[in-house]
Amino acid sequence: MNILLVCTGNTCRSPMAQALFVQCLDKFKNQVDPCNFQVLSAGIFTRDGLPASKEAIEVMAEENIDLNGHRSLSVSESLINEADVTLTMSSAHRDYLKHHFPQQADSIFDLKDFAGQEPGDIEDPYGLGLEAYRKSLRQLQELIPRAVDRIIAGYSNNTGIEVRYLEIAIGCDHAGVQLKEEIMAALQDEGYEVINCGTDTSESVDYPDFAEKVAGEVLQKKILGVLICGTGIGISIAANKIPGIRAAVCGDIYTAELAREHNDANILALGSRVTGSGLAVKIVKTFIKTDFLAGRHERRVSKITALENKYLERG
């Protein structure tokens, strides 16, 4: 498996991430052969052959890691095409690569997002002194092990890099039990760990209770969720009353894709009485494999959060 870490100049953040990634892989040598992994780093705006910055060399030396042999690589089509997973140091890097290499868009991720945090940047320390480099290093030391865990889990289960969210929370009311079971089976066949939040019988229940259970898992574990009721409407309204939840009712694949790309929806709501099981499974898979595009959309989603906070503060 080929892993590519990308930043701007390939002289500070990405070489530090590359070295930490290799170090983490060694901890899994009883589970996988590190020799089966090639870990490289590259820069979007650089030229080949530049050494790591002296500050990067110094802070990594404090961790007993030697960057003196590092030489920069410029991002190229061949590097991107050969990478099974490309992890970028910022959302802007991710968007740039997805735009210029659309054929590999499904394998390009923001490192923070891939590691289970909100999408965002590893702070660029270039020109800001040693303490800024140490701060970036601390961020990487938190994120790289999580990224390695996720990649190893997909590698070990032969599920591939498409399994971004290894855990998916799913819940329904009595109208959605059969569809929930079919979706769970389809996801488990692809290696996902499905958190079943109920209900599991046809006995009448209240959908807000299950909206809350799924939302709790989504917020606590920073994963995606699926909710099902008769139409998807009631259960999505209930979920959207919970701060931090953006639940979208989707009845087709295109809507599910845009719900993730434009709205950063974290819960998909389905109607068991309006969507067949075959289409529903395709909608779910599209939803959980699609990235938030950030960019102009990030500003709008931030305004949604600001509205939420505004009215929470009013009590």
mmCIF file of C-alpha atoms in Angstrom:
data_model
loop_
_atom_site.group_PDB
_atom_site.id
_atom_site.type_symbol
_atom_site.label_atom_id
_atom_site.label_comp_id
_atom_site.label_asym_id
_atom_site.label_seq_id
_atom_site.Cartn_x
_atom_site.Cartn_y
_atom_site.Cartn_z
ATOM 1 C CA MET A 1 0.000 0.000 0.000
ATOM 2 C CA ASN A 2 1.287 3.454 -0.952
ATOM 3 C CA ILE A 3 0.716 6.405 1.393
ATOM 4 C CA LEU A 4 1.416 9.981 0.310
ATOM 5 C CA LEU A 5 1.594 12.940 2.742
ATOM 6 C CA VAL A 6 1.236 16.359 1.094
ATOM 7 C CA CYS A 7 1.846 19.952 2.167
ATOM 8 C CA THR A 8 2.979 23.099 0.360
ATOM 9 C CA GLY A 9 6.777 22.940 0.212
ATOM 10 C CA ASN A 10 7.556 19.432 1.502
ATOM 11 C CA THR A 11 10.203 20.802 3.860
ATOM 12 C CA CYS A 12 8.371 20.860 7.203
ATOM 13 C CA ARG A 13 4.873 19.459 7.863
ATOM 14 C CA SER A 14 4.723 16.598 5.368
ATOM 15 C CA PRO A 15 8.240 15.230 6.019
ATOM 16 C CA MET A 16 7.522 15.331 9.756
ATOM 17 C CA ALA A 17 4.246 13.490 9.106
ATOM 18 C CA GLN A 18 6.037 10.972 6.872
ATOM 19 C CA ALA A 19 8.608 10.161 9.564
ATOM 20 C CA LEU A 20 5.916 9.787 12.241
ATOM 21 C CA PHE A 21 3.849 7.576 9.947
ATOM 22 C CA VAL A 22 6.784 5.214 9.358
ATOM 23 C CA GLN A 23 7.455 5.142 13.100
ATOM 24 C CA CYS A 24 3.799 4.258 13.822
ATOM 25 C CA LEU A 25 3.752 1.510 11.205
ATOM 26 C CA ASP A 26 6.599 -0.207 12.994
ATOM 27 C CA LYS A 27 4.315 -0.671 15.999
ATOM 28 C CA PHE A 28 2.036 -2.832 13.841
ATOM 29 C CA LYS A 29 4.779 -5.181 12.636
ATOM 30 C CA ASN A 30 3.145 -8.115 14.448
ATOM 31 C CA GLN A 31 -0.086 -7.424 12.548
ATOM 32 C CA VAL A 32 1.150 -6.331 9.111
ATOM 33 C CA ASP A 33 4.488 -6.266 7.334
ATOM 34 C CA PRO A 34 5.687 -2.633 7.219
ATOM 35 C CA CYS A 35 7.580 -3.584 4.059
ATOM 36 C CA ASN A 36 4.219 -3.791 2.299
ATOM 37 C CA PHE A 37 3.783 -0.043 2.833
ATOM 38 C CA GLN A 38 5.566 2.739 0.989
ATOM 39 C CA VAL A 39 5.283 6.110 2.713
ATOM 40 C CA LEU A 40 6.253 9.229 0.752
ATOM 41 C CA SER A 41 5.747 12.956 1.130
ATOM 42 C CA ALA A 42 5.515 15.720 -1.464
ATOM 43 C CA GLY A 43 4.792 19.410 -1.897
ATOM 44 C CA ILE A 44 2.277 21.134 -4.146
ATOM 45 C CA PHE A 45 4.479 24.200 -4.702
ATOM 46 C CA THR A 46 8.089 23.093 -4.411
ATOM 47 C CA ARG A 47 10.967 21.723 -6.449
ATOM 48 C CA ASP A 48 12.718 18.405 -6.101
ATOM 49 C CA GLY A 49 15.769 17.998 -3.898
ATOM 50 C CA LEU A 50 15.260 20.576 -1.135
ATOM 51 C CA PRO A 51 16.286 19.503 2.400
ATOM 52 C CA ALA A 52 13.950 19.647 5.380
ATOM 53 C CA SER A 53 13.969 23.006 7.120
ATOM 54 C CA LYS A 54 16.509 23.306 9.912
ATOM 55 C CA GLU A 55 13.713 23.842 12.421
ATOM 56 C CA ALA A 56 11.962 20.645 11.305
ATOM 57 C CA ILE A 57 15.238 18.765 11.617
ATOM 58 C CA GLU A 58 15.780 20.179 15.108
ATOM 59 C CA VAL A 59 12.314 19.429 16.556
ATOM 60 C CA MET A 60 12.299 15.920 15.087
ATOM 61 C CA ALA A 61 15.766 15.318 16.531
ATOM 62 C CA GLU A 62 14.206 16.054 19.922
ATOM 63 C CA GLU A 63 12.011 12.995 19.205
ATOM 64 C CA ASN A 64 15.058 10.933 18.127
ATOM 65 C CA ILE A 65 13.986 11.073 14.477
ATOM 66 C CA ASP A 66 16.549 12.096 11.854
ATOM 67 C CA LEU A 67 15.302 14.214 8.936
ATOM 68 C CA ASN A 68 18.733 15.093 7.568
ATOM 69 C CA GLY A 69 18.325 12.710 4.651
ATOM 70 C CA HIS A 70 14.987 14.125 3.511
ATOM 71 C CA ARG A 71 14.793 15.677 0.049
ATOM 72 C CA SER A 72 11.631 17.303 -1.297
ATOM 73 C CA LEU A 73 9.442 15.909 -4.056
ATOM 74 C CA SER A 74 7.019 17.910 -6.170
ATOM 75 C CA VAL A 75 3.490 16.549 -6.451
ATOM 76 C CA SER A 76 3.038 14.838 -9.798
ATOM 77 C CA GLU A 77 0.335 12.885 -11.553
ATOM 78 C CA SER A 78 2.295 9.663 -11.154
ATOM 79 C CA LEU A 79 2.711 10.163 -7.389
ATOM 80 C CA ILE A 80 -1.021 10.815 -6.945
ATOM 81 C CA ASN A 81 -2.062 7.924 -9.181
ATOM 82 C CA GLU A 82 0.211 5.476 -7.387
ATOM 83 C CA ALA A 83 -0.979 6.478 -3.901
ATOM 84 C CA ASP A 84 -3.682 4.340 -2.304
ATOM 85 C CA VAL A 85 -4.207 7.072 0.284
ATOM 86 C CA THR A 86 -3.159 10.719 0.008
ATOM 87 C CA LEU A 87 -3.344 12.718 3.243
ATOM 88 C CA THR A 88 -3.019 16.493 3.082
ATOM 89 C CA MET A 89 -1.963 18.930 5.763
ATOM 90 C CA SER A 90 -4.869 21.299 5.054
ATOM 91 C CA SER A 91 -8.327 21.391 3.496
ATOM 92 C CA ALA A 92 -6.977 23.746 0.833
ATOM 93 C CA HIS A 93 -4.343 21.174 -0.164
ATOM 94 C CA ARG A 94 -7.039 18.504 -0.340
ATOM 95 C CA ASP A 95 -9.322 20.647 -2.518
ATOM 96 C CA TYR A 96 -6.425 21.569 -4.821
ATOM 97 C CA LEU A 97 -5.498 17.932 -5.376
ATOM 98 C CA LYS A 98 -9.091 16.804 -5.890
ATOM 99 C CA HIS A 99 -9.541 19.538 -8.485
ATOM 100 C CA HIS A 100 -6.335 18.767 -10.390
ATOM 101 C CA PHE A 101 -6.487 14.965 -10.057
ATOM 102 C CA PRO A 102 -10.229 14.148 -10.131
ATOM 103 C CA GLN A 103 -9.546 10.547 -11.116
ATOM 104 C CA GLN A 104 -8.065 10.018 -7.632
ATOM 105 C CA ALA A 105 -10.493 12.194 -5.668
ATOM 106 C CA ASP A 106 -11.828 9.262 -3.645
ATOM 107 C CA SER A 107 -8.363 8.546 -2.207
ATOM 108 C CA ILE A 108 -7.462 12.130 -1.207
ATOM 109 C CA PHE A 109 -8.247 13.204 2.352
ATOM 110 C CA ASP A 110 -7.660 16.011 4.801
ATOM 111 C CA LEU A 111 -5.503 14.421 7.546
ATOM 112 C CA LYS A 112 -7.554 15.856 10.412
ATOM 113 C CA ASP A 113 -10.813 14.654 8.886
ATOM 114 C CA PHE A 114 -9.370 11.224 8.075
ATOM 115 C CA ALA A 115 -8.189 10.914 11.684
ATOM 116 C CA GLY A 116 -11.698 11.573 12.998
ATOM 117 C CA GLN A 117 -11.543 15.285 13.761
ATOM 118 C CA GLU A 118 -13.247 18.262 12.162
ATOM 119 C CA PRO A 119 -11.617 19.079 8.807
ATOM 120 C CA GLY A 120 -8.934 21.741 9.130
ATOM 121 C CA ASP A 121 -5.273 22.617 8.932
ATOM 122 C CA ILE A 122 -2.093 21.399 10.517
ATOM 123 C CA GLU A 123 -0.641 24.799 11.347
ATOM 124 C CA ASP A 124 2.058 25.885 8.908
ATOM 125 C CA PRO A 125 5.174 26.662 11.007
ATOM 126 C CA TYR A 126 7.340 27.892 8.134
ATOM 127 C CA GLY A 127 9.238 31.017 9.188
ATOM 128 C CA LEU A 128 7.606 31.174 12.626
ATOM 129 C CA GLY A 129 10.352 29.668 14.784
ATOM 130 C CA LEU A 130 10.907 26.513 16.784
ATOM 131 C CA GLU A 131 7.842 26.777 19.002
ATOM 132 C CA ALA A 132 5.554 26.883 15.962
ATOM 133 C CA TYR A 133 7.272 23.737 14.655
ATOM 134 C CA ARG A 134 6.782 22.036 18.018
ATOM 135 C CA LYS A 135 3.086 22.954 17.928
ATOM 136 C CA SER A 136 2.696 21.436 14.456
ATOM 137 C CA LEU A 137 4.571 18.359 15.613
ATOM 138 C CA ARG A 138 2.211 17.933 18.579
ATOM 139 C CA GLN A 139 -0.758 18.073 16.190
ATOM 140 C CA LEU A 140 0.823 15.437 13.980
ATOM 141 C CA GLN A 141 1.677 13.219 16.945
ATOM 142 C CA GLU A 142 -2.004 13.192 17.859
ATOM 143 C CA LEU A 143 -3.356 12.627 14.352
ATOM 144 C CA ILE A 144 -0.907 10.261 12.649
ATOM 145 C CA PRO A 145 -1.509 7.292 14.995
ATOM 146 C CA ARG A 146 -5.256 7.613 14.416
ATOM 147 C CA ALA A 147 -4.754 7.719 10.664
ATOM 148 C CA VAL A 148 -2.476 4.678 10.800
ATOM 149 C CA ASP A 149 -5.041 2.800 12.908
ATOM 150 C CA ARG A 150 -7.721 3.466 10.310
ATOM 151 C CA ILE A 151 -5.549 2.446 7.384
ATOM 152 C CA ILE A 152 -4.341 -0.712 9.123
ATOM 153 C CA ALA A 153 -7.925 -1.669 9.982
ATOM 154 C CA GLY A 154 -8.999 -1.321 6.341
ATOM 155 C CA TYR A 155 -5.860 -3.115 5.122
ATOM 156 C CA SER A 156 -6.258 -5.993 7.560
ATOM 157 C CA ASN A 157 -9.941 -6.472 6.683
ATOM 158 C CA ASN A 158 -9.311 -6.170 2.934
ATOM 159 C CA THR A 159 -11.908 -3.388 2.833
ATOM 160 C CA GLY A 160 -9.655 -0.836 1.153
ATOM 161 C CA ILE A 161 -9.286 2.885 1.635
ATOM 162 C CA GLU A 162 -12.940 3.633 0.852
ATOM 163 C CA VAL A 163 -13.801 2.693 4.431
ATOM 164 C CA ARG A 164 -13.254 6.176 5.826
ATOM 165 C CA TYR A 165 -15.736 5.929 8.641
ATOM 166 C CA LEU A 166 -15.194 2.432 9.998
ATOM 167 C CA GLU A 167 -18.099 2.929 12.409
ATOM 168 C CA ILE A 168 -21.595 3.934 11.311
ATOM 169 C CA ALA A 169 -24.458 4.532 13.752
ATOM 170 C CA ILE A 170 -27.927 3.545 12.566
ATOM 171 C CA GLY A 171 -31.354 3.730 14.167
ATOM 172 C CA CYS A 172 -35.018 3.684 13.252
ATOM 173 C CA ASP A 173 -38.565 3.583 14.532
ATOM 174 C CA HIS A 174 -40.911 0.635 13.991
ATOM 175 C CA ALA A 175 -41.518 1.631 10.354
ATOM 176 C CA GLY A 176 -37.845 1.327 9.478
ATOM 177 C CA VAL A 177 -36.809 -1.974 11.046
ATOM 178 C CA GLN A 178 -36.689 -4.075 7.881
ATOM 179 C CA LEU A 179 -34.825 -1.414 5.877
ATOM 180 C CA LYS A 180 -32.394 -0.911 8.748
ATOM 181 C CA GLU A 181 -31.566 -4.614 8.785
ATOM 182 C CA GLU A 182 -30.905 -4.642 5.040
ATOM 183 C CA ILE A 183 -28.669 -1.572 5.223
ATOM 184 C CA MET A 184 -26.756 -2.993 8.192
ATOM 185 C CA ALA A 185 -26.082 -6.241 6.340
ATOM 186 C CA ALA A 186 -24.835 -4.393 3.252
ATOM 187 C CA LEU A 187 -22.476 -2.203 5.293
ATOM 188 C CA GLN A 188 -21.134 -5.102 7.331
ATOM 189 C CA ASP A 189 -20.383 -6.971 4.115
ATOM 190 C CA GLU A 190 -18.039 -4.092 3.201
ATOM 191 C CA GLY A 191 -16.242 -4.159 6.538
ATOM 192 C CA TYR A 192 -18.022 -1.382 8.394
ATOM 193 C CA GLU A 193 -18.701 -1.684 12.105
ATOM 194 C CA VAL A 194 -22.379 -0.809 12.480
ATOM 195 C CA ILE A 195 -23.641 0.559 15.785
ATOM 196 C CA ASN A 196 -27.265 -0.553 16.031
ATOM 197 C CA CYS A 197 -29.223 1.984 18.069
ATOM 198 C CA GLY A 198 -32.572 0.201 17.623
ATOM 199 C CA THR A 199 -35.454 -0.302 17.437
ATOM 200 C CA ASP A 200 -35.466 -3.962 16.433
ATOM 201 C CA THR A 201 -39.146 -4.941 16.497
ATOM 202 C CA SER A 202 -42.377 -3.800 14.853
ATOM 203 C CA GLU A 203 -43.793 -2.676 18.191
ATOM 204 C CA SER A 204 -44.765 1.003 18.000
ATOM 205 C CA VAL A 205 -42.108 3.399 19.331
ATOM 206 C CA ASP A 206 -41.388 7.143 19.192
ATOM 207 C CA TYR A 207 -38.847 8.211 16.573
ATOM 208 C CA PRO A 208 -37.309 11.109 18.613
ATOM 209 C CA ASP A 209 -35.885 8.562 21.060
ATOM 210 C CA PHE A 210 -33.879 6.855 18.322
ATOM 211 C CA ALA A 211 -32.891 10.115 16.680
ATOM 212 C CA GLU A 212 -31.286 11.065 19.995
ATOM 213 C CA LYS A 213 -29.456 7.744 20.332
ATOM 214 C CA VAL A 214 -27.894 7.951 16.867
ATOM 215 C CA ALA A 215 -27.063 11.639 17.278
ATOM 216 C CA GLY A 216 -25.282 10.863 20.541
ATOM 217 C CA GLU A 217 -23.045 8.306 18.819
ATOM 218 C CA VAL A 218 -22.334 10.680 15.930
ATOM 219 C CA LEU A 219 -21.312 13.546 18.195
ATOM 220 C CA GLN A 220 -19.319 11.479 20.680
ATOM 221 C CA LYS A 221 -17.380 9.393 18.159
ATOM 222 C CA LYS A 222 -17.281 11.916 15.269
ATOM 223 C CA ILE A 223 -18.763 9.406 12.854
ATOM 224 C CA LEU A 224 -21.703 9.432 10.454
ATOM 225 C CA GLY A 225 -25.201 8.190 11.166
ATOM 226 C CA VAL A 226 -28.298 6.861 9.400
ATOM 227 C CA LEU A 227 -31.868 7.323 10.621
ATOM 228 C CA ILE A 228 -35.017 5.719 9.215
ATOM 229 C CA CYS A 229 -38.696 6.324 9.778
ATOM 230 C CA GLY A 230 -41.687 6.136 7.413
ATOM 231 C CA THR A 231 -40.743 9.234 5.417
ATOM 232 C CA GLY A 232 -37.454 10.287 7.027
ATOM 233 C CA ILE A 233 -38.986 13.648 7.866
ATOM 234 C CA GLY A 234 -40.009 13.284 11.498
ATOM 235 C CA ILE A 235 -36.829 11.544 12.602
ATOM 236 C CA SER A 236 -34.653 14.140 10.822
ATOM 237 C CA ILE A 237 -36.537 17.029 12.461
ATOM 238 C CA ALA A 238 -35.917 15.429 15.852
ATOM 239 C CA ALA A 239 -32.216 14.885 15.147
ATOM 240 C CA ASN A 240 -31.757 18.457 13.947
ATOM 241 C CA LYS A 241 -32.926 19.784 17.305
ATOM 242 C CA ILE A 242 -29.659 18.454 18.776
ATOM 243 C CA PRO A 243 -26.771 20.971 18.570
ATOM 244 C CA GLY A 244 -24.065 19.801 16.186
ATOM 245 C CA ILE A 245 -26.315 17.578 14.098
ATOM 246 C CA ARG A 246 -27.001 18.246 10.436
ATOM 247 C CA ALA A 247 -29.460 15.592 9.297
ATOM 248 C CA ALA A 248 -30.542 15.487 5.654
ATOM 249 C CA VAL A 249 -33.488 13.581 4.188
ATOM 250 C CA CYS A 250 -32.313 12.063 0.899
ATOM 251 C CA GLY A 251 -34.312 10.025 -1.575
ATOM 252 C CA ASP A 252 -31.720 9.819 -4.345
ATOM 253 C CA ILE A 253 -27.967 9.418 -4.790
ATOM 254 C CA TYR A 254 -27.337 12.961 -6.074
ATOM 255 C CA THR A 255 -28.981 14.560 -3.035
ATOM 256 C CA ALA A 256 -26.975 12.340 -0.690
ATOM 257 C CA GLU A 257 -23.750 13.337 -2.433
ATOM 258 C CA LEU A 258 -24.510 17.065 -2.182
ATOM 259 C CA ALA A 259 -25.655 16.729 1.417
ATOM 260 C CA ARG A 260 -22.101 15.687 2.269
ATOM 261 C CA GLU A 261 -20.208 17.856 -0.225
ATOM 262 C CA HIS A 262 -22.075 21.123 0.355
ATOM 263 C CA ASN A 263 -23.734 20.804 3.770
ATOM 264 C CA ASP A 264 -21.344 18.540 5.684
ATOM 265 C CA ALA A 265 -24.405 16.557 6.807
ATOM 266 C CA ASN A 266 -23.476 14.042 9.480
ATOM 267 C CA ILE A 267 -26.735 12.072 9.514
ATOM 268 C CA LEU A 268 -28.630 10.659 6.545
ATOM 269 C CA ALA A 269 -32.388 10.255 6.997
ATOM 270 C CA LEU A 270 -34.357 7.792 4.870
ATOM 271 C CA GLY A 271 -38.040 6.997 4.443
ATOM 272 C CA SER A 272 -38.796 3.295 4.420
ATOM 273 C CA ARG A 273 -42.196 3.903 2.842
ATOM 274 C CA VAL A 274 -40.844 5.999 -0.026
ATOM 275 C CA THR A 275 -37.417 4.498 -0.859
ATOM 276 C CA GLY A 276 -36.785 0.898 -1.885
ATOM 277 C CA SER A 277 -34.071 -1.087 -0.156
ATOM 278 C CA GLY A 278 -31.787 -1.396 -3.204
ATOM 279 C CA LEU A 279 -31.755 2.346 -3.800
ATOM 280 C CA ALA A 280 -31.500 3.043 -0.070
ATOM 281 C CA VAL A 281 -28.297 1.001 0.209
ATOM 282 C CA LYS A 282 -26.780 2.919 -2.726
ATOM 283 C CA ILE A 283 -27.777 6.222 -1.111
ATOM 284 C CA VAL A 284 -26.171 5.230 2.200
ATOM 285 C CA LYS A 285 -22.922 4.126 0.549
ATOM 286 C CA THR A 286 -22.726 7.364 -1.432
ATOM 287 C CA PHE A 287 -23.368 9.434 1.676
ATOM 288 C CA ILE A 288 -20.675 7.823 3.813
ATOM 289 C CA LYS A 289 -18.029 7.767 1.060
ATOM 290 C CA THR A 290 -18.422 11.408 0.020
ATOM 291 C CA ASP A 291 -16.240 14.188 1.448
ATOM 292 C CA PHE A 292 -17.248 17.675 2.520
ATOM 293 C CA LEU A 293 -15.788 20.051 -0.077
ATOM 294 C CA ALA A 294 -15.215 22.930 2.382
ATOM 295 C CA GLY A 295 -14.203 26.095 0.468
ATOM 296 C CA ARG A 296 -17.193 28.420 0.080
ATOM 297 C CA HIS A 297 -19.414 25.768 1.670
ATOM 298 C CA GLU A 298 -17.439 25.900 4.920
ATOM 299 C CA ARG A 299 -18.452 29.529 5.433
ATOM 300 C CA ARG A 300 -22.120 28.622 5.045
ATOM 301 C CA VAL A 301 -21.977 25.628 7.355
ATOM 302 C CA SER A 302 -20.217 27.837 9.920
ATOM 303 C CA LYS A 303 -23.161 30.208 9.720
ATOM 304 C CA ILE A 304 -25.507 27.324 10.514
ATOM 305 C CA THR A 305 -23.435 26.618 13.622
ATOM 306 C CA ALA A 306 -23.470 30.311 14.510
ATOM 307 C CA LEU A 307 -27.286 30.372 14.279
ATOM 308 C CA GLU A 308 -27.455 27.305 16.492
ATOM 309 C CA ASN A 309 -25.186 28.896 19.090
ATOM 310 C CA LYS A 310 -27.043 32.218 18.929
ATOM 311 C CA TYR A 311 -30.347 30.687 19.939
ATOM 312 C CA LEU A 312 -28.771 28.331 22.469
ATOM 313 C CA GLU A 313 -27.337 31.366 24.226
ATOM 314 C CA ARG A 314 -30.795 32.922 24.372
ATOM 315 C CA GLY A 315 -31.925 29.869 26.322
#
